[in-house]
């Protein structure tokens, strides 16, 4: 079963929280806009409708006076170009003298209508209510007028449907403007937030990498001196009591581990800092055999069988990084393959890419661990890894080295049967 690993820094949780936060702001903004616009425009349009009604009434009153028509003829349809507004004329007792939308003989007395009461007292009046005559919600405006020394009420009315439609159209227009604006602001805010977060994360990573590199570099010098001293002591071990021999060997082993640890930290730091690549033609066979020779001397007691196949003569690559990849993958295979086990190494070409396969008959890796084996200091078996001298950084170095070369790596493994690593290099130049 193969598990392809993708490398790179992701901030999915950060994005989720940020997007949810921005969506909440967007929704709250839209709701607030709707409520404010509903209140503002209803109030505003009520006032505008009132102005329109009374302006129309006064113009119509002037027009009727010029025609010198009696009040009972003021609702004559021939005098009105359109059926809106509704026109009603009422005498001082509330009797309907005419209406351009209804039969006056069927209409109730209007003396108790709010706009009529106000008009009689104040000269003009208004109200909003359902009309039982034409079965619509209406906005009414009425004025008191005197014709031939007789007090008469002239009333105009507009259906609320027209007002509601106007308000809806205005709100829709505002939403069509505000929604894209809110979305644009949200996207812009997310972009700036992510950019700032990326910069901070990048600065923190750089500080961490620089600190690691500086500490590793400073520690290597005293470690080298310490290793030299312990080698002198080992050479004269016979002069020390036998009870101290195991302590001397353990000290030497620990110093070797520390030296390798800081070497790996420096290598990892160099890779993470995107060191400049130097491409040259490399021979997979020559490079691999040299590394096998070096590792055989370290693990000669295990008598590991090595099987190789080289179907790629050469390709263009950064040789230093290539050696890091091969060394760490092979060292990992040697460590976790039992004595007299087998390691197969093959160089082939797959889909115009250079393919390196390293297969061992080692202890294998469980599926729950496969996704984490390239993490720093992650060990499948921590105690065993320390006994073997592992630093927990070898595969992390491989991950960054492969990524540096724009390559890909996959791993498949079965417990107690072995593990296979497949590395695919983008061949800049096959030869």
GROMACS .gro file of C-alpha atoms in nm:
model
  431
    1UNK     CA    1   0.000   0.000   0.000
    2UNK     CA    2   0.156   0.329  -0.108
    3UNK     CA    3   0.118   0.658   0.067
    4UNK     CA    4   0.228   0.958  -0.141
    5UNK     CA    5   0.352   1.237   0.078
    6UNK     CA    6   0.298   1.598  -0.012
    7UNK     CA    7   0.535   1.852   0.129
    8UNK     CA    8   0.488   2.217   0.207
    9UNK     CA    9   0.359   2.432   0.489
   10UNK     CA   10  -0.017   2.445   0.515
   11UNK     CA   11  -0.240   2.659   0.735
   12UNK     CA   12  -0.579   2.498   0.674
   13UNK     CA   13  -0.704   2.555   1.028
   14UNK     CA   14  -0.601   2.920   1.010
   15UNK     CA   15  -0.787   2.960   0.680
   16UNK     CA   16  -1.100   2.793   0.816
   17UNK     CA   17  -1.114   3.018   1.120
   18UNK     CA   18  -1.040   3.328   0.914
   19UNK     CA   19  -1.300   3.248   0.647
   20UNK     CA   20  -1.565   3.166   0.911
   21UNK     CA   21  -1.488   3.492   1.090
   22UNK     CA   22  -1.515   3.688   0.765
   23UNK     CA   23  -1.840   3.512   0.672
   24UNK     CA   24  -1.986   3.606   1.011
   25UNK     CA   25  -1.889   3.968   0.949
   26UNK     CA   26  -2.042   3.951   0.600
   27UNK     CA   27  -2.370   3.804   0.728
   28UNK     CA   28  -2.392   4.053   1.015
   29UNK     CA   29  -2.317   4.336   0.772
   30UNK     CA   30  -2.589   4.226   0.533
   31UNK     CA   31  -2.845   4.180   0.813
   32UNK     CA   32  -2.758   4.521   0.958
   33UNK     CA   33  -2.782   4.679   0.615
   34UNK     CA   34  -3.120   4.518   0.556
   35UNK     CA   35  -3.262   4.631   0.890
   36UNK     CA   36  -3.125   4.983   0.862
   37UNK     CA   37  -3.238   5.019   0.502
   38UNK     CA   38  -3.583   4.880   0.588
   39UNK     CA   39  -3.628   5.132   0.866
   40UNK     CA   40  -3.470   5.423   0.683
   41UNK     CA   41  -3.633   5.374   0.347
   42UNK     CA   42  -3.977   5.296   0.485
   43UNK     CA   43  -3.966   5.611   0.691
   44UNK     CA   44  -3.812   5.808   0.404
   45UNK     CA   45  -4.061   5.682   0.147
   46UNK     CA   46  -4.356   5.739   0.375
   47UNK     CA   47  -4.245   6.100   0.394
   48UNK     CA   48  -4.186   6.118   0.020
   49UNK     CA   49  -4.523   5.959  -0.048
   50UNK     CA   50  -4.686   6.211   0.183
   51UNK     CA   51  -4.513   6.493  -0.006
   52UNK     CA   52  -4.621   6.348  -0.340
   53UNK     CA   53  -4.982   6.308  -0.222
   54UNK     CA   54  -5.016   6.662  -0.082
   55UNK     CA   55  -4.829   6.813  -0.374
   56UNK     CA   56  -5.069   6.634  -0.609
   57UNK     CA   57  -5.373   6.739  -0.408
   58UNK     CA   58  -5.277   7.106  -0.415
   59UNK     CA   59  -5.203   7.100  -0.789
   60UNK     CA   60  -5.529   6.918  -0.850
   61UNK     CA   61  -5.715   7.167  -0.628
   62UNK     CA   62  -5.574   7.456  -0.829
   63UNK     CA   63  -5.669   7.281  -1.154
   64UNK     CA   64  -6.027   7.226  -1.032
   65UNK     CA   65  -6.064   7.586  -0.919
   66UNK     CA   66  -5.955   7.704  -1.261
   67UNK     CA   67  -6.221   7.480  -1.420
   68UNK     CA   68  -6.474   7.607  -1.165
   69UNK     CA   69  -6.632   7.264  -1.131
   70UNK     CA   70  -6.860   7.175  -0.840
   71UNK     CA   71  -6.717   6.923  -0.586
   72UNK     CA   72  -6.945   6.642  -0.697
   73UNK     CA   73  -6.774   6.656  -1.038
   74UNK     CA   74  -6.418   6.670  -0.907
   75UNK     CA   75  -6.383   6.292  -0.945
   76UNK     CA   76  -6.495   6.295  -1.309
   77UNK     CA   77  -6.269   6.039  -1.477
   78UNK     CA   78  -6.241   6.264  -1.783
   79UNK     CA   79  -6.041   6.506  -1.573
   80UNK     CA   80  -5.788   6.241  -1.468
   81UNK     CA   81  -5.532   6.098  -1.712
   82UNK     CA   82  -5.457   5.793  -1.498
   83UNK     CA   83  -5.643   5.594  -1.234
   84UNK     CA   84  -5.376   5.667  -0.974
   85UNK     CA   85  -5.398   5.828  -0.731
   86UNK     CA   86  -5.742   5.744  -0.601
   87UNK     CA   87  -5.949   6.064  -0.562
   88UNK     CA   88  -6.231   6.102  -0.314
   89UNK     CA   89  -6.431   6.417  -0.228
   90UNK     CA   90  -6.615   6.432   0.108
   91UNK     CA   91  -6.840   6.704   0.248
   92UNK     CA   92  -6.811   6.845   0.599
   93UNK     CA   93  -7.054   6.584   0.733
   94UNK     CA   94  -6.848   6.290   0.602
   95UNK     CA   95  -7.072   6.211   0.305
   96UNK     CA   96  -6.884   6.098  -0.005
   97UNK     CA   97  -6.960   6.334  -0.293
   98UNK     CA   98  -6.758   6.139  -0.553
   99UNK     CA   99  -6.483   5.875  -0.591
  100UNK     CA  100  -6.294   5.782  -0.907
  101UNK     CA  101  -6.260   5.418  -0.802
  102UNK     CA  102  -6.589   5.329  -0.641
  103UNK     CA  103  -6.961   5.397  -0.646
  104UNK     CA  104  -7.022   5.678  -0.395
  105UNK     CA  105  -7.369   5.548  -0.310
  106UNK     CA  106  -7.216   5.224  -0.179
  107UNK     CA  107  -6.951   5.395   0.036
  108UNK     CA  108  -6.980   5.450   0.412
  109UNK     CA  109  -6.976   5.786   0.579
  110UNK     CA  110  -6.613   5.904   0.615
  111UNK     CA  111  -6.650   6.141   0.907
  112UNK     CA  112  -6.453   5.907   1.136
  113UNK     CA  113  -6.166   5.846   0.898
  114UNK     CA  114  -5.838   5.961   1.066
  115UNK     CA  115  -5.724   6.172   0.771
  116UNK     CA  116  -6.068   6.341   0.751
  117UNK     CA  117  -6.070   6.423   1.124
  118UNK     CA  118  -5.721   6.571   1.095
  119UNK     CA  119  -5.805   6.767   0.780
  120UNK     CA  120  -6.112   6.923   0.944
  121UNK     CA  121  -5.911   7.021   1.253
  122UNK     CA  122  -5.568   7.106   1.108
  123UNK     CA  123  -5.632   7.173   0.741
  124UNK     CA  124  -5.471   6.848   0.628
  125UNK     CA  125  -5.446   6.489   0.746
  126UNK     CA  126  -5.287   6.154   0.658
  127UNK     CA  127  -5.317   5.788   0.751
  128UNK     CA  128  -5.226   5.438   0.634
  129UNK     CA  129  -5.475   5.149   0.648
  130UNK     CA  130  -5.657   4.878   0.458
  131UNK     CA  131  -5.931   4.999   0.227
  132UNK     CA  132  -6.248   4.790   0.252
  133UNK     CA  133  -6.373   4.948  -0.068
  134UNK     CA  134  -6.091   4.847  -0.305
  135UNK     CA  135  -5.936   4.579  -0.080
  136UNK     CA  136  -5.583   4.725  -0.073
  137UNK     CA  137  -5.349   4.879   0.185
  138UNK     CA  138  -5.350   5.251   0.112
  139UNK     CA  139  -5.170   5.570   0.213
  140UNK     CA  140  -5.422   5.855   0.244
  141UNK     CA  141  -5.373   6.232   0.231
  142UNK     CA  142  -5.657   6.485   0.268
  143UNK     CA  143  -5.688   6.866   0.270
  144UNK     CA  144  -5.967   7.100   0.367
  145UNK     CA  145  -6.069   7.327   0.082
  146UNK     CA  146  -6.341   7.591   0.042
  147UNK     CA  147  -6.540   7.612  -0.279
  148UNK     CA  148  -6.816   7.873  -0.313
  149UNK     CA  149  -6.792   7.927   0.064
  150UNK     CA  150  -6.859   7.561   0.128
  151UNK     CA  151  -6.603   7.344   0.317
  152UNK     CA  152  -6.508   7.028   0.130
  153UNK     CA  153  -6.242   6.758   0.187
  154UNK     CA  154  -6.031   6.656  -0.113
  155UNK     CA  155  -5.851   6.323  -0.055
  156UNK     CA  156  -5.584   6.141  -0.254
  157UNK     CA  157  -5.473   5.785  -0.187
  158UNK     CA  158  -5.182   5.568  -0.313
  159UNK     CA  159  -5.168   5.192  -0.277
  160UNK     CA  160  -4.908   5.058  -0.033
  161UNK     CA  161  -4.815   4.800  -0.297
  162UNK     CA  162  -4.650   5.072  -0.504
  163UNK     CA  163  -4.460   5.194  -0.199
  164UNK     CA  164  -4.352   4.843  -0.100
  165UNK     CA  165  -4.242   4.773  -0.456
  166UNK     CA  166  -4.037   5.091  -0.461
  167UNK     CA  167  -3.876   5.007  -0.127
  168UNK     CA  168  -3.799   4.653  -0.246
  169UNK     CA  169  -3.640   4.780  -0.568
  170UNK     CA  170  -3.427   5.028  -0.377
  171UNK     CA  171  -3.317   4.764  -0.126
  172UNK     CA  172  -3.238   4.519  -0.405
  173UNK     CA  173  -3.029   4.784  -0.580
  174UNK     CA  174  -2.841   4.854  -0.258
  175UNK     CA  175  -2.783   4.482  -0.202
  176UNK     CA  176  -2.655   4.440  -0.557
  177UNK     CA  177  -2.397   4.705  -0.473
  178UNK     CA  178  -2.321   4.610  -0.113
  179UNK     CA  179  -2.294   4.231  -0.148
  180UNK     CA  180  -2.006   4.242  -0.404
  181UNK     CA  181  -1.850   4.520  -0.198
  182UNK     CA  182  -1.869   4.316   0.122
  183UNK     CA  183  -1.732   4.007  -0.058
  184UNK     CA  184  -1.447   4.209  -0.208
  185UNK     CA  185  -1.360   4.357   0.133
  186UNK     CA  186  -1.377   4.010   0.289
  187UNK     CA  187  -1.143   3.859   0.025
  188UNK     CA  188  -0.907   4.156   0.056
  189UNK     CA  189  -0.906   4.123   0.434
  190UNK     CA  190  -0.836   3.748   0.412
  191UNK     CA  191  -0.554   3.812   0.166
  192UNK     CA  192  -0.392   4.075   0.389
  193UNK     CA  193  -0.438   3.857   0.698
  194UNK     CA  194  -0.289   3.554   0.527
  195UNK     CA  195  -0.001   3.760   0.390
  196UNK     CA  196   0.072   3.900   0.735
  197UNK     CA  197   0.041   3.556   0.895
  198UNK     CA  198   0.272   3.409   0.628
  199UNK     CA  199   0.529   3.682   0.687
  200UNK     CA  200   0.520   3.624   1.063
  201UNK     CA  201   0.539   3.247   1.016
  202UNK     CA  202   0.826   3.290   0.769
  203UNK     CA  203   1.015   3.515   1.008
  204UNK     CA  204   0.963   3.270   1.294
  205UNK     CA  205   1.077   2.979   1.077
  206UNK     CA  206   1.385   3.176   0.970
  207UNK     CA  207   1.469   3.260   1.333
  208UNK     CA  208   1.423   2.896   1.430
  209UNK     CA  209   1.637   2.770   1.143
  210UNK     CA  210   1.909   3.028   1.208
  211UNK     CA  211   1.909   2.942   1.577
  212UNK     CA  212   1.935   2.571   1.498
  213UNK     CA  213   2.218   2.629   1.251
  214UNK     CA  214   2.409   2.859   1.488
  215UNK     CA  215   2.376   2.627   1.786
  216UNK     CA  216   2.471   2.324   1.575
  217UNK     CA  217   2.774   2.502   1.435
  218UNK     CA  218   2.891   2.625   1.776
  219UNK     CA  219   2.846   2.282   1.939
  220UNK     CA  220   3.033   2.091   1.671
  221UNK     CA  221   3.369   2.244   1.767
  222UNK     CA  222   3.373   2.133   2.132
  223UNK     CA  223   3.220   1.799   2.029
  224UNK     CA  224   3.506   1.741   1.786
  225UNK     CA  225   3.757   1.816   2.061
  226UNK     CA  226   3.567   1.591   2.302
  227UNK     CA  227   3.563   1.310   2.048
  228UNK     CA  228   3.940   1.344   2.007
  229UNK     CA  229   3.988   1.316   2.383
  230UNK     CA  230   3.766   1.009   2.414
  231UNK     CA  231   3.952   0.841   2.126
  232UNK     CA  232   4.278   0.894   2.316
  233UNK     CA  233   4.118   0.743   2.625
  234UNK     CA  234   3.987   0.447   2.422
  235UNK     CA  235   4.336   0.384   2.285
  236UNK     CA  236   4.462   0.356   2.642
  237UNK     CA  237   4.155   0.178   2.779
  238UNK     CA  238   4.362  -0.111   2.909
  239UNK     CA  239   4.528   0.127   3.155
  240UNK     CA  240   4.192   0.192   3.320
  241UNK     CA  241   4.005  -0.042   3.553
  242UNK     CA  242   3.787  -0.291   3.365
  243UNK     CA  243   3.479  -0.156   3.540
  244UNK     CA  244   3.526   0.171   3.349
  245UNK     CA  245   3.557   0.014   3.004
  246UNK     CA  246   3.182   0.002   2.938
  247UNK     CA  247   3.148   0.365   3.048
  248UNK     CA  248   3.425   0.469   2.811
  249UNK     CA  249   3.256   0.286   2.522
  250UNK     CA  250   2.919   0.440   2.610
  251UNK     CA  251   3.075   0.786   2.618
  252UNK     CA  252   3.229   0.729   2.275
  253UNK     CA  253   2.893   0.606   2.140
  254UNK     CA  254   2.707   0.906   2.286
  255UNK     CA  255   2.959   1.154   2.143
  256UNK     CA  256   2.924   0.989   1.801
  257UNK     CA  257   2.545   1.024   1.828
  258UNK     CA  258   2.569   1.389   1.926
  259UNK     CA  259   2.812   1.459   1.644
  260UNK     CA  260   2.578   1.294   1.394
  261UNK     CA  261   2.279   1.477   1.542
  262UNK     CA  262   2.435   1.819   1.496
  263UNK     CA  263   2.558   1.725   1.150
  264UNK     CA  264   2.203   1.629   1.056
  265UNK     CA  265   2.066   1.950   1.206
  266UNK     CA  266   2.308   2.154   0.995
  267UNK     CA  267   2.216   1.957   0.682
  268UNK     CA  268   1.844   2.006   0.752
  269UNK     CA  269   1.890   2.377   0.821
  270UNK     CA  270   2.082   2.418   0.496
  271UNK     CA  271   1.804   2.246   0.300
  272UNK     CA  272   1.530   2.450   0.468
  273UNK     CA  273   1.712   2.772   0.381
  274UNK     CA  274   1.680   2.680   0.012
  275UNK     CA  275   2.048   2.661  -0.057
  276UNK     CA  276   2.162   2.734  -0.411
  277UNK     CA  277   2.164   2.424  -0.631
  278UNK     CA  278   2.465   2.325  -0.841
  279UNK     CA  279   2.361   2.088  -1.117
  280UNK     CA  280   2.612   1.857  -1.278
  281UNK     CA  281   2.613   1.521  -1.452
  282UNK     CA  282   2.613   1.244  -1.190
  283UNK     CA  283   2.649   0.868  -1.225
  284UNK     CA  284   2.390   0.685  -1.009
  285UNK     CA  285   2.602   0.369  -1.012
  286UNK     CA  286   2.924   0.537  -0.903
  287UNK     CA  287   2.754   0.746  -0.632
  288UNK     CA  288   2.549   0.456  -0.495
  289UNK     CA  289   2.841   0.209  -0.483
  290UNK     CA  290   3.060   0.460  -0.298
  291UNK     CA  291   2.788   0.511  -0.035
  292UNK     CA  292   2.731   0.134  -0.005
  293UNK     CA  293   3.104   0.085   0.053
  294UNK     CA  294   3.106   0.340   0.335
  295UNK     CA  295   2.796   0.195   0.503
  296UNK     CA  296   2.921  -0.163   0.469
  297UNK     CA  297   3.215  -0.074   0.691
  298UNK     CA  298   2.979   0.061   0.958
  299UNK     CA  299   2.731  -0.228   0.942
  300UNK     CA  300   2.967  -0.509   0.837
  301UNK     CA  301   2.870  -0.721   1.138
  302UNK     CA  302   2.512  -0.748   1.005
  303UNK     CA  303   2.627  -0.913   0.678
  304UNK     CA  304   2.352  -0.743   0.474
  305UNK     CA  305   2.314  -0.867   0.116
  306UNK     CA  306   2.303  -0.584  -0.139
  307UNK     CA  307   2.136  -0.632  -0.479
  308UNK     CA  308   2.169  -0.354  -0.735
  309UNK     CA  309   2.036  -0.272  -1.080
  310UNK     CA  310   2.151   0.036  -1.275
  311UNK     CA  311   1.949   0.119  -1.586
  312UNK     CA  312   2.032   0.489  -1.578
  313UNK     CA  313   2.383   0.585  -1.688
  314UNK     CA  314   2.375   0.946  -1.568
  315UNK     CA  315   2.150   1.245  -1.516
  316UNK     CA  316   2.181   1.610  -1.421
  317UNK     CA  317   2.138   1.676  -1.049
  318UNK     CA  318   2.291   1.849  -0.747
  319UNK     CA  319   2.530   1.571  -0.640
  320UNK     CA  320   2.559   1.686  -0.277
  321UNK     CA  321   2.183   1.666  -0.225
  322UNK     CA  322   2.164   1.338  -0.419
  323UNK     CA  323   2.423   1.186  -0.184
  324UNK     CA  324   2.223   1.304   0.119
  325UNK     CA  325   1.913   1.129  -0.015
  326UNK     CA  326   2.088   0.801  -0.097
  327UNK     CA  327   2.294   0.799   0.225
  328UNK     CA  328   1.999   0.857   0.457
  329UNK     CA  329   1.768   0.611   0.280
  330UNK     CA  330   2.035   0.339   0.274
  331UNK     CA  331   2.143   0.409   0.632
  332UNK     CA  332   1.779   0.374   0.736
  333UNK     CA  333   1.754   0.042   0.547
  334UNK     CA  334   2.074  -0.091   0.708
  335UNK     CA  335   1.960   0.009   1.058
  336UNK     CA  336   1.621  -0.161   1.044
  337UNK     CA  337   1.709  -0.469   0.842
  338UNK     CA  338   1.802  -0.773   1.056
  339UNK     CA  339   2.135  -0.950   1.010
  340UNK     CA  340   2.173  -1.136   0.679
  341UNK     CA  341   1.876  -0.946   0.541
  342UNK     CA  342   1.859  -0.804   0.188
  343UNK     CA  343   1.852  -0.454   0.043
  344UNK     CA  344   1.760  -0.405  -0.324
  345UNK     CA  345   1.864  -0.085  -0.501
  346UNK     CA  346   1.735  -0.007  -0.851
  347UNK     CA  347   1.784   0.292  -1.079
  348UNK     CA  348   1.537   0.306  -1.368
  349UNK     CA  349   1.346   0.556  -1.581
  350UNK     CA  350   0.970   0.595  -1.532
  351UNK     CA  351   0.761   0.843  -1.735
  352UNK     CA  352   1.073   1.035  -1.833
  353UNK     CA  353   1.174   1.066  -1.467
  354UNK     CA  354   1.474   0.909  -1.298
  355UNK     CA  355   1.347   0.656  -1.046
  356UNK     CA  356   1.536   0.530  -0.741
  357UNK     CA  357   1.389   0.234  -0.552
  358UNK     CA  358   1.534   0.110  -0.222
  359UNK     CA  359   1.367  -0.202  -0.085
  360UNK     CA  360   1.465  -0.380   0.237
  361UNK     CA  361   1.355  -0.691   0.426
  362UNK     CA  362   1.350  -0.506   0.755
  363UNK     CA  363   1.100  -0.470   1.039
  364UNK     CA  364   0.856  -0.263   0.834
  365UNK     CA  365   0.640   0.034   0.930
  366UNK     CA  366   0.277   0.027   1.046
  367UNK     CA  367   0.023   0.220   0.841
  368UNK     CA  368  -0.045   0.462   1.129
  369UNK     CA  369   0.322   0.559   1.134
  370UNK     CA  370   0.382   0.594   0.759
  371UNK     CA  371   0.231   0.942   0.736
  372UNK     CA  372   0.464   1.069   1.012
  373UNK     CA  373   0.800   0.907   0.938
  374UNK     CA  374   0.927   1.220   0.759
  375UNK     CA  375   0.866   1.442   1.063
  376UNK     CA  376   1.163   1.567   1.260
  377UNK     CA  377   1.266   1.340   1.548
  378UNK     CA  378   0.977   1.101   1.483
  379UNK     CA  379   1.078   0.740   1.548
  380UNK     CA  380   0.861   0.434   1.492
  381UNK     CA  381   1.049   0.256   1.771
  382UNK     CA  382   1.221   0.527   1.975
  383UNK     CA  383   1.420   0.302   2.209
  384UNK     CA  384   1.547   0.081   1.930
  385UNK     CA  385   1.634   0.381   1.714
  386UNK     CA  386   1.849   0.530   1.991
  387UNK     CA  387   2.029   0.199   2.043
  388UNK     CA  388   2.113   0.195   1.673
  389UNK     CA  389   2.242   0.550   1.685
  390UNK     CA  390   1.952   0.709   1.496
  391UNK     CA  391   1.891   1.083   1.535
  392UNK     CA  392   1.534   1.091   1.405
  393UNK     CA  393   1.635   1.342   1.135
  394UNK     CA  394   1.747   1.118   0.848
  395UNK     CA  395   1.409   1.091   0.675
  396UNK     CA  396   1.330   1.457   0.746
  397UNK     CA  397   1.648   1.541   0.556
  398UNK     CA  398   1.535   1.312   0.273
  399UNK     CA  399   1.198   1.488   0.258
  400UNK     CA  400   1.351   1.834   0.228
  401UNK     CA  401   1.623   1.716  -0.012
  402UNK     CA  402   1.368   1.559  -0.248
  403UNK     CA  403   1.153   1.870  -0.227
  404UNK     CA  404   1.457   2.088  -0.299
  405UNK     CA  405   1.509   1.898  -0.624
  406UNK     CA  406   1.135   1.926  -0.709
  407UNK     CA  407   1.107   1.550  -0.683
  408UNK     CA  408   0.854   1.314  -0.531
  409UNK     CA  409   0.882   1.034  -0.279
  410UNK     CA  410   0.646   0.749  -0.192
  411UNK     CA  411   0.676   0.477   0.068
  412UNK     CA  412   0.507   0.140   0.107
  413UNK     CA  413   0.563  -0.101   0.392
  414UNK     CA  414   0.439  -0.418   0.558
  415UNK     CA  415   0.521  -0.500   0.919
  416UNK     CA  416   0.788  -0.772   0.958
  417UNK     CA  417   0.830  -0.795   0.578
  418UNK     CA  418   1.007  -0.475   0.482
  419UNK     CA  419   0.982  -0.125   0.339
  420UNK     CA  420   1.024   0.026  -0.007
  421UNK     CA  421   1.108   0.391  -0.076
  422UNK     CA  422   1.056   0.524  -0.429
  423UNK     CA  423   1.211   0.855  -0.528
  424UNK     CA  424   1.131   1.026  -0.860
  425UNK     CA  425   1.376   1.290  -0.981
  426UNK     CA  426   1.279   1.537  -1.256
  427UNK     CA  427   1.550   1.457  -1.509
  428UNK     CA  428   1.702   1.782  -1.630
  429UNK     CA  429   1.918   1.585  -1.868
  430UNK     CA  430   1.931   1.212  -1.921
  431UNK     CA  431   2.247   1.071  -2.079
   0.00000   0.00000   0.00000
